[in-house]
């Protein structure tokens, strides 16, 4: 159907579900279906809260091993995906792809309400919540509300004093990764 070849019959059968839409592995709690059993296993962790992959550096847990691999790059400072245009490095290939649009000027996601365009779909989704006047993420400490959960997470650090990002050069700690990046550029 698509020309992909597989050495193992099991891999071929698993891949064919991409074309058939078959999802034989169903979550008993919410009914969501999956084409691969391992995807169901990972999904079940969203119900149980299980996070079997733990960072040895800071103790943060993850439900998927690949998320731990990505997270560890925060501590090592590793940014394996580099922009050929400006040399900026990224932890994820998807972040590099989004960044490249800065150089090309592409903004393919357009708001139907006001015409504002965005480089990625998540930017458009966040923008739409602003039109709707929604700020669903509220700080239990001070009542301030946010459009994005990530902004609330960063905001909470004002109250907790948490500074999870450390400069490997001088040991200074920061509450936001972007502040650490700015600090490193100035050194």
JSON list of C-alpha atoms in Angstrom, two decimals:
[
{"chain": "A", "resi": 1, "resn": "UNK", "atom": "CA", "xyz": [0.00, 0.00, 0.00]},
{"chain": "A", "resi": 2, "resn": "UNK", "atom": "CA", "xyz": [2.69, 2.55, 0.95]},
{"chain": "A", "resi": 3, "resn": "UNK", "atom": "CA", "xyz": [5.85, 0.77, -0.20]},
{"chain": "A", "resi": 4, "resn": "UNK", "atom": "CA", "xyz": [7.38, 0.33, 3.26]},
{"chain": "A", "resi": 5, "resn": "UNK", "atom": "CA", "xyz": [9.25, -2.97, 3.72]},
{"chain": "A", "resi": 6, "resn": "UNK", "atom": "CA", "xyz": [9.66, -4.96, 6.94]},
{"chain": "A", "resi": 7, "resn": "UNK", "atom": "CA", "xyz": [11.96, -7.88, 7.81]},
{"chain": "A", "resi": 8, "resn": "UNK", "atom": "CA", "xyz": [9.59, -9.17, 10.46]},
{"chain": "A", "resi": 9, "resn": "UNK", "atom": "CA", "xyz": [5.98, -10.19, 9.70]},
{"chain": "A", "resi": 10, "resn": "UNK", "atom": "CA", "xyz": [4.88, -8.90, 13.12]},
{"chain": "A", "resi": 11, "resn": "UNK", "atom": "CA", "xyz": [6.19, -5.43, 12.25]},
{"chain": "A", "resi": 12, "resn": "UNK", "atom": "CA", "xyz": [4.33, -5.50, 8.91]},
{"chain": "A", "resi": 13, "resn": "UNK", "atom": "CA", "xyz": [1.05, -6.50, 10.59]},
{"chain": "A", "resi": 14, "resn": "UNK", "atom": "CA", "xyz": [1.49, -3.79, 13.22]},
{"chain": "A", "resi": 15, "resn": "UNK", "atom": "CA", "xyz": [2.22, -1.21, 10.51]},
{"chain": "A", "resi": 16, "resn": "UNK", "atom": "CA", "xyz": [-0.85, -2.19, 8.44]},
{"chain": "A", "resi": 17, "resn": "UNK", "atom": "CA", "xyz": [-3.12, -0.88, 11.19]},
{"chain": "A", "resi": 18, "resn": "UNK", "atom": "CA", "xyz": [-1.91, 2.62, 10.17]},
{"chain": "A", "resi": 19, "resn": "UNK", "atom": "CA", "xyz": [-3.76, 2.10, 6.87]},
{"chain": "A", "resi": 20, "resn": "UNK", "atom": "CA", "xyz": [-6.77, 0.16, 8.17]},
{"chain": "A", "resi": 21, "resn": "UNK", "atom": "CA", "xyz": [-7.35, 2.39, 11.19]},
{"chain": "A", "resi": 22, "resn": "UNK", "atom": "CA", "xyz": [-7.73, -0.74, 13.32]},
{"chain": "A", "resi": 23, "resn": "UNK", "atom": "CA", "xyz": [-7.21, -0.12, 17.05]},
{"chain": "A", "resi": 24, "resn": "UNK", "atom": "CA", "xyz": [-7.60, -3.49, 18.78]},
{"chain": "A", "resi": 25, "resn": "UNK", "atom": "CA", "xyz": [-6.06, -2.44, 22.12]},
{"chain": "A", "resi": 26, "resn": "UNK", "atom": "CA", "xyz": [-8.65, -0.56, 24.14]},
{"chain": "A", "resi": 27, "resn": "UNK", "atom": "CA", "xyz": [-8.27, 1.26, 27.45]},
{"chain": "A", "resi": 28, "resn": "UNK", "atom": "CA", "xyz": [-10.67, -0.23, 30.00]},
{"chain": "A", "resi": 29, "resn": "UNK", "atom": "CA", "xyz": [-10.97, 3.11, 31.81]},
{"chain": "A", "resi": 30, "resn": "UNK", "atom": "CA", "xyz": [-11.75, 5.58, 29.04]},
{"chain": "A", "resi": 31, "resn": "UNK", "atom": "CA", "xyz": [-12.35, 3.46, 25.93]},
{"chain": "A", "resi": 32, "resn": "UNK", "atom": "CA", "xyz": [-9.57, 5.01, 23.84]},
{"chain": "A", "resi": 33, "resn": "UNK", "atom": "CA", "xyz": [-8.20, 2.56, 21.25]},
{"chain": "A", "resi": 34, "resn": "UNK", "atom": "CA", "xyz": [-4.62, 1.92, 20.17]},
{"chain": "A", "resi": 35, "resn": "UNK", "atom": "CA", "xyz": [-3.07, 0.14, 17.20]},
{"chain": "A", "resi": 36, "resn": "UNK", "atom": "CA", "xyz": [-0.04, -0.99, 19.22]},
{"chain": "A", "resi": 37, "resn": "UNK", "atom": "CA", "xyz": [-0.16, -2.63, 22.67]},
{"chain": "A", "resi": 38, "resn": "UNK", "atom": "CA", "xyz": [2.85, -0.65, 23.95]},
{"chain": "A", "resi": 39, "resn": "UNK", "atom": "CA", "xyz": [0.96, 2.59, 23.21]},
{"chain": "A", "resi": 40, "resn": "UNK", "atom": "CA", "xyz": [-1.90, 1.35, 25.43]},
{"chain": "A", "resi": 41, "resn": "UNK", "atom": "CA", "xyz": [0.63, 0.53, 28.18]},
{"chain": "A", "resi": 42, "resn": "UNK", "atom": "CA", "xyz": [1.99, 4.10, 28.07]},
{"chain": "A", "resi": 43, "resn": "UNK", "atom": "CA", "xyz": [-1.57, 5.54, 27.95]},
{"chain": "A", "resi": 44, "resn": "UNK", "atom": "CA", "xyz": [-2.61, 3.59, 31.06]},
{"chain": "A", "resi": 45, "resn": "UNK", "atom": "CA", "xyz": [0.03, 5.52, 32.99]},
{"chain": "A", "resi": 46, "resn": "UNK", "atom": "CA", "xyz": [-2.02, 8.69, 32.41]},
{"chain": "A", "resi": 47, "resn": "UNK", "atom": "CA", "xyz": [-4.73, 7.09, 34.56]},
{"chain": "A", "resi": 48, "resn": "UNK", "atom": "CA", "xyz": [-2.47, 5.54, 37.22]},
{"chain": "A", "resi": 49, "resn": "UNK", "atom": "CA", "xyz": [0.04, 8.40, 37.41]},
{"chain": "A", "resi": 50, "resn": "UNK", "atom": "CA", "xyz": [2.87, 5.86, 37.13]},
{"chain": "A", "resi": 51, "resn": "UNK", "atom": "CA", "xyz": [6.19, 7.44, 36.10]},
{"chain": "A", "resi": 52, "resn": "UNK", "atom": "CA", "xyz": [8.73, 4.61, 36.02]},
{"chain": "A", "resi": 53, "resn": "UNK", "atom": "CA", "xyz": [11.54, 6.58, 34.34]},
{"chain": "A", "resi": 54, "resn": "UNK", "atom": "CA", "xyz": [13.28, 8.82, 36.86]},
{"chain": "A", "resi": 55, "resn": "UNK", "atom": "CA", "xyz": [15.97, 11.44, 36.33]},
{"chain": "A", "resi": 56, "resn": "UNK", "atom": "CA", "xyz": [19.01, 10.61, 38.46]},
{"chain": "A", "resi": 57, "resn": "UNK", "atom": "CA", "xyz": [19.92, 14.30, 38.58]},
{"chain": "A", "resi": 58, "resn": "UNK", "atom": "CA", "xyz": [16.73, 15.89, 39.93]},
{"chain": "A", "resi": 59, "resn": "UNK", "atom": "CA", "xyz": [14.34, 12.99, 40.65]},
{"chain": "A", "resi": 60, "resn": "UNK", "atom": "CA", "xyz": [11.65, 14.06, 38.17]},
{"chain": "A", "resi": 61, "resn": "UNK", "atom": "CA", "xyz": [9.66, 11.07, 36.87]},
{"chain": "A", "resi": 62, "resn": "UNK", "atom": "CA", "xyz": [8.38, 10.32, 33.37]},
{"chain": "A", "resi": 63, "resn": "UNK", "atom": "CA", "xyz": [5.86, 7.89, 31.92]},
{"chain": "A", "resi": 64, "resn": "UNK", "atom": "CA", "xyz": [7.88, 7.40, 28.70]},
{"chain": "A", "resi": 65, "resn": "UNK", "atom": "CA", "xyz": [11.62, 6.72, 28.46]},
{"chain": "A", "resi": 66, "resn": "UNK", "atom": "CA", "xyz": [12.03, 9.12, 25.50]},
{"chain": "A", "resi": 67, "resn": "UNK", "atom": "CA", "xyz": [10.72, 11.96, 27.70]},
{"chain": "A", "resi": 68, "resn": "UNK", "atom": "CA", "xyz": [13.46, 11.21, 30.22]},
{"chain": "A", "resi": 69, "resn": "UNK", "atom": "CA", "xyz": [16.08, 11.30, 27.43]},
{"chain": "A", "resi": 70, "resn": "UNK", "atom": "CA", "xyz": [14.77, 14.72, 26.33]},
{"chain": "A", "resi": 71, "resn": "UNK", "atom": "CA", "xyz": [14.65, 15.97, 29.94]},
{"chain": "A", "resi": 72, "resn": "UNK", "atom": "CA", "xyz": [18.26, 14.95, 30.68]},
{"chain": "A", "resi": 73, "resn": "UNK", "atom": "CA", "xyz": [19.40, 17.41, 28.01]},
{"chain": "A", "resi": 74, "resn": "UNK", "atom": "CA", "xyz": [18.30, 20.21, 30.37]},
{"chain": "A", "resi": 75, "resn": "UNK", "atom": "CA", "xyz": [21.02, 19.10, 32.80]},
{"chain": "A", "resi": 76, "resn": "UNK", "atom": "CA", "xyz": [23.70, 18.34, 30.20]},
{"chain": "A", "resi": 77, "resn": "UNK", "atom": "CA", "xyz": [22.98, 21.41, 28.07]},
{"chain": "A", "resi": 78, "resn": "UNK", "atom": "CA", "xyz": [23.03, 19.14, 25.00]},
{"chain": "A", "resi": 79, "resn": "UNK", "atom": "CA", "xyz": [21.31, 20.57, 21.91]},
{"chain": "A", "resi": 80, "resn": "UNK", "atom": "CA", "xyz": [21.94, 18.09, 19.10]},
{"chain": "A", "resi": 81, "resn": "UNK", "atom": "CA", "xyz": [19.73, 19.74, 16.45]},
{"chain": "A", "resi": 82, "resn": "UNK", "atom": "CA", "xyz": [21.48, 22.77, 14.97]},
{"chain": "A", "resi": 83, "resn": "UNK", "atom": "CA", "xyz": [20.11, 25.40, 12.60]},
{"chain": "A", "resi": 84, "resn": "UNK", "atom": "CA", "xyz": [22.28, 25.60, 9.47]},
{"chain": "A", "resi": 85, "resn": "UNK", "atom": "CA", "xyz": [21.27, 29.23, 9.01]},
{"chain": "A", "resi": 86, "resn": "UNK", "atom": "CA", "xyz": [22.21, 30.75, 12.38]},
{"chain": "A", "resi": 87, "resn": "UNK", "atom": "CA", "xyz": [23.82, 27.94, 14.39]},
{"chain": "A", "resi": 88, "resn": "UNK", "atom": "CA", "xyz": [21.24, 27.93, 17.19]},
{"chain": "A", "resi": 89, "resn": "UNK", "atom": "CA", "xyz": [20.89, 24.50, 18.85]},
{"chain": "A", "resi": 90, "resn": "UNK", "atom": "CA", "xyz": [17.74, 22.67, 19.94]},
{"chain": "A", "resi": 91, "resn": "UNK", "atom": "CA", "xyz": [16.91, 19.67, 22.09]},
{"chain": "A", "resi": 92, "resn": "UNK", "atom": "CA", "xyz": [14.15, 18.45, 19.74]},
{"chain": "A", "resi": 93, "resn": "UNK", "atom": "CA", "xyz": [14.05, 18.18, 15.94]},
{"chain": "A", "resi": 94, "resn": "UNK", "atom": "CA", "xyz": [10.49, 19.56, 16.02]},
{"chain": "A", "resi": 95, "resn": "UNK", "atom": "CA", "xyz": [11.78, 22.70, 17.77]},
{"chain": "A", "resi": 96, "resn": "UNK", "atom": "CA", "xyz": [14.41, 23.13, 15.05]},
{"chain": "A", "resi": 97, "resn": "UNK", "atom": "CA", "xyz": [11.74, 22.72, 12.35]},
{"chain": "A", "resi": 98, "resn": "UNK", "atom": "CA", "xyz": [9.61, 25.41, 14.03]},
{"chain": "A", "resi": 99, "resn": "UNK", "atom": "CA", "xyz": [12.65, 27.68, 14.42]},
{"chain": "A", "resi": 100, "resn": "UNK", "atom": "CA", "xyz": [13.53, 27.38, 10.71]},
{"chain": "A", "resi": 101, "resn": "UNK", "atom": "CA", "xyz": [10.25, 29.13, 9.92]},
{"chain": "A", "resi": 102, "resn": "UNK", "atom": "CA", "xyz": [11.78, 32.30, 11.43]},
{"chain": "A", "resi": 103, "resn": "UNK", "atom": "CA", "xyz": [14.26, 32.32, 8.55]},
{"chain": "A", "resi": 104, "resn": "UNK", "atom": "CA", "xyz": [11.72, 31.34, 5.86]},
{"chain": "A", "resi": 105, "resn": "UNK", "atom": "CA", "xyz": [8.99, 33.66, 7.19]},
{"chain": "A", "resi": 106, "resn": "UNK", "atom": "CA", "xyz": [6.39, 30.89, 6.88]},
{"chain": "A", "resi": 107, "resn": "UNK", "atom": "CA", "xyz": [3.35, 31.27, 9.16]},
{"chain": "A", "resi": 108, "resn": "UNK", "atom": "CA", "xyz": [0.90, 28.69, 7.79]},
{"chain": "A", "resi": 109, "resn": "UNK", "atom": "CA", "xyz": [-1.60, 28.66, 10.69]},
{"chain": "A", "resi": 110, "resn": "UNK", "atom": "CA", "xyz": [-4.11, 31.52, 10.33]},
{"chain": "A", "resi": 111, "resn": "UNK", "atom": "CA", "xyz": [-6.81, 32.61, 12.80]},
{"chain": "A", "resi": 112, "resn": "UNK", "atom": "CA", "xyz": [-10.18, 32.66, 11.05]},
{"chain": "A", "resi": 113, "resn": "UNK", "atom": "CA", "xyz": [-11.42, 35.37, 13.41]},
{"chain": "A", "resi": 114, "resn": "UNK", "atom": "CA", "xyz": [-8.74, 38.06, 13.07]},
{"chain": "A", "resi": 115, "resn": "UNK", "atom": "CA", "xyz": [-6.33, 36.83, 10.38]},
{"chain": "A", "resi": 116, "resn": "UNK", "atom": "CA", "xyz": [-3.27, 36.65, 12.63]},
{"chain": "A", "resi": 117, "resn": "UNK", "atom": "CA", "xyz": [-0.87, 33.91, 11.49]},
{"chain": "A", "resi": 118, "resn": "UNK", "atom": "CA", "xyz": [1.38, 31.54, 13.44]},
{"chain": "A", "resi": 119, "resn": "UNK", "atom": "CA", "xyz": [4.38, 29.32, 12.77]},
{"chain": "A", "resi": 120, "resn": "UNK", "atom": "CA", "xyz": [2.81, 26.33, 14.55]},
{"chain": "A", "resi": 121, "resn": "UNK", "atom": "CA", "xyz": [-0.65, 24.98, 15.33]},
{"chain": "A", "resi": 122, "resn": "UNK", "atom": "CA", "xyz": [-0.14, 25.28, 19.10]},
{"chain": "A", "resi": 123, "resn": "UNK", "atom": "CA", "xyz": [0.38, 29.04, 18.72]},
{"chain": "A", "resi": 124, "resn": "UNK", "atom": "CA", "xyz": [-2.96, 29.29, 16.94]},
{"chain": "A", "resi": 125, "resn": "UNK", "atom": "CA", "xyz": [-4.72, 27.15, 19.58]},
{"chain": "A", "resi": 126, "resn": "UNK", "atom": "CA", "xyz": [-3.38, 29.38, 22.38]},
{"chain": "A", "resi": 127, "resn": "UNK", "atom": "CA", "xyz": [-4.39, 32.48, 20.42]},
{"chain": "A", "resi": 128, "resn": "UNK", "atom": "CA", "xyz": [-7.96, 31.18, 20.01]},
{"chain": "A", "resi": 129, "resn": "UNK", "atom": "CA", "xyz": [-8.34, 30.78, 23.79]},
{"chain": "A", "resi": 130, "resn": "UNK", "atom": "CA", "xyz": [-7.47, 34.48, 24.10]},
{"chain": "A", "resi": 131, "resn": "UNK", "atom": "CA", "xyz": [-10.36, 35.31, 21.72]},
{"chain": "A", "resi": 132, "resn": "UNK", "atom": "CA", "xyz": [-12.65, 33.20, 23.89]},
{"chain": "A", "resi": 133, "resn": "UNK", "atom": "CA", "xyz": [-11.40, 35.00, 27.02]},
{"chain": "A", "resi": 134, "resn": "UNK", "atom": "CA", "xyz": [-10.38, 31.70, 28.60]},
{"chain": "A", "resi": 135, "resn": "UNK", "atom": "CA", "xyz": [-7.66, 31.49, 31.24]},
{"chain": "A", "resi": 136, "resn": "UNK", "atom": "CA", "xyz": [-8.24, 27.98, 32.60]},
{"chain": "A", "resi": 137, "resn": "UNK", "atom": "CA", "xyz": [-5.02, 27.59, 34.62]},
{"chain": "A", "resi": 138, "resn": "UNK", "atom": "CA", "xyz": [-5.22, 29.36, 38.00]},
{"chain": "A", "resi": 139, "resn": "UNK", "atom": "CA", "xyz": [-2.57, 29.68, 40.70]},
{"chain": "A", "resi": 140, "resn": "UNK", "atom": "CA", "xyz": [-3.92, 28.32, 44.00]},
{"chain": "A", "resi": 141, "resn": "UNK", "atom": "CA", "xyz": [-1.52, 30.62, 45.89]},
{"chain": "A", "resi": 142, "resn": "UNK", "atom": "CA", "xyz": [-2.46, 34.04, 44.48]},
{"chain": "A", "resi": 143, "resn": "UNK", "atom": "CA", "xyz": [-5.37, 33.47, 42.06]},
{"chain": "A", "resi": 144, "resn": "UNK", "atom": "CA", "xyz": [-3.56, 34.68, 38.93]},
{"chain": "A", "resi": 145, "resn": "UNK", "atom": "CA", "xyz": [-4.83, 32.90, 35.78]},
{"chain": "A", "resi": 146, "resn": "UNK", "atom": "CA", "xyz": [-3.02, 31.77, 32.66]},
{"chain": "A", "resi": 147, "resn": "UNK", "atom": "CA", "xyz": [-3.91, 30.64, 29.14]},
{"chain": "A", "resi": 148, "resn": "UNK", "atom": "CA", "xyz": [-1.20, 27.94, 29.18]},
{"chain": "A", "resi": 149, "resn": "UNK", "atom": "CA", "xyz": [-0.38, 25.40, 31.90]},
{"chain": "A", "resi": 150, "resn": "UNK", "atom": "CA", "xyz": [3.35, 25.91, 31.21]},
{"chain": "A", "resi": 151, "resn": "UNK", "atom": "CA", "xyz": [3.02, 29.59, 32.16]},
{"chain": "A", "resi": 152, "resn": "UNK", "atom": "CA", "xyz": [1.35, 28.59, 35.44]},
{"chain": "A", "resi": 153, "resn": "UNK", "atom": "CA", "xyz": [4.18, 26.12, 36.16]},
{"chain": "A", "resi": 154, "resn": "UNK", "atom": "CA", "xyz": [6.79, 28.87, 35.67]},
{"chain": "A", "resi": 155, "resn": "UNK", "atom": "CA", "xyz": [4.68, 31.34, 37.72]},
{"chain": "A", "resi": 156, "resn": "UNK", "atom": "CA", "xyz": [4.41, 28.93, 40.68]},
{"chain": "A", "resi": 157, "resn": "UNK", "atom": "CA", "xyz": [8.20, 29.08, 41.01]},
{"chain": "A", "resi": 158, "resn": "UNK", "atom": "CA", "xyz": [7.77, 32.66, 42.29]},
{"chain": "A", "resi": 159, "resn": "UNK", "atom": "CA", "xyz": [5.99, 31.19, 45.32]},
{"chain": "A", "resi": 160, "resn": "UNK", "atom": "CA", "xyz": [8.12, 28.04, 45.77]},
{"chain": "A", "resi": 161, "resn": "UNK", "atom": "CA", "xyz": [11.49, 29.62, 45.00]},
{"chain": "A", "resi": 162, "resn": "UNK", "atom": "CA", "xyz": [12.30, 26.63, 42.78]},
{"chain": "A", "resi": 163, "resn": "UNK", "atom": "CA", "xyz": [15.18, 27.22, 40.34]},
{"chain": "A", "resi": 164, "resn": "UNK", "atom": "CA", "xyz": [15.59, 23.98, 38.36]},
{"chain": "A", "resi": 165, "resn": "UNK", "atom": "CA", "xyz": [17.99, 25.28, 35.68]},
{"chain": "A", "resi": 166, "resn": "UNK", "atom": "CA", "xyz": [21.66, 25.47, 36.68]},
{"chain": "A", "resi": 167, "resn": "UNK", "atom": "CA", "xyz": [24.52, 27.04, 34.75]},
{"chain": "A", "resi": 168, "resn": "UNK", "atom": "CA", "xyz": [27.23, 24.37, 34.34]},
{"chain": "A", "resi": 169, "resn": "UNK", "atom": "CA", "xyz": [29.90, 27.12, 34.24]},
{"chain": "A", "resi": 170, "resn": "UNK", "atom": "CA", "xyz": [29.21, 29.06, 37.46]},
{"chain": "A", "resi": 171, "resn": "UNK", "atom": "CA", "xyz": [26.49, 27.09, 39.29]},
{"chain": "A", "resi": 172, "resn": "UNK", "atom": "CA", "xyz": [23.97, 29.97, 39.29]},
{"chain": "A", "resi": 173, "resn": "UNK", "atom": "CA", "xyz": [20.37, 28.69, 39.19]},
{"chain": "A", "resi": 174, "resn": "UNK", "atom": "CA", "xyz": [17.36, 29.99, 37.28]},
{"chain": "A", "resi": 175, "resn": "UNK", "atom": "CA", "xyz": [13.58, 29.47, 37.36]},
{"chain": "A", "resi": 176, "resn": "UNK", "atom": "CA", "xyz": [13.28, 29.49, 33.55]},
{"chain": "A", "resi": 177, "resn": "UNK", "atom": "CA", "xyz": [15.40, 27.76, 30.90]},
{"chain": "A", "resi": 178, "resn": "UNK", "atom": "CA", "xyz": [15.25, 30.90, 28.74]},
{"chain": "A", "resi": 179, "resn": "UNK", "atom": "CA", "xyz": [16.84, 32.96, 31.53]},
{"chain": "A", "resi": 180, "resn": "UNK", "atom": "CA", "xyz": [19.65, 30.40, 31.81]},
{"chain": "A", "resi": 181, "resn": "UNK", "atom": "CA", "xyz": [20.16, 30.62, 28.03]},
{"chain": "A", "resi": 182, "resn": "UNK", "atom": "CA", "xyz": [20.40, 34.44, 28.21]},
{"chain": "A", "resi": 183, "resn": "UNK", "atom": "CA", "xyz": [22.87, 34.13, 31.09]},
{"chain": "A", "resi": 184, "resn": "UNK", "atom": "CA", "xyz": [25.05, 31.67, 29.13]},
{"chain": "A", "resi": 185, "resn": "UNK", "atom": "CA", "xyz": [25.11, 33.95, 26.07]},
{"chain": "A", "resi": 186, "resn": "UNK", "atom": "CA", "xyz": [26.39, 36.86, 28.20]},
{"chain": "A", "resi": 187, "resn": "UNK", "atom": "CA", "xyz": [29.27, 34.83, 29.68]}
]
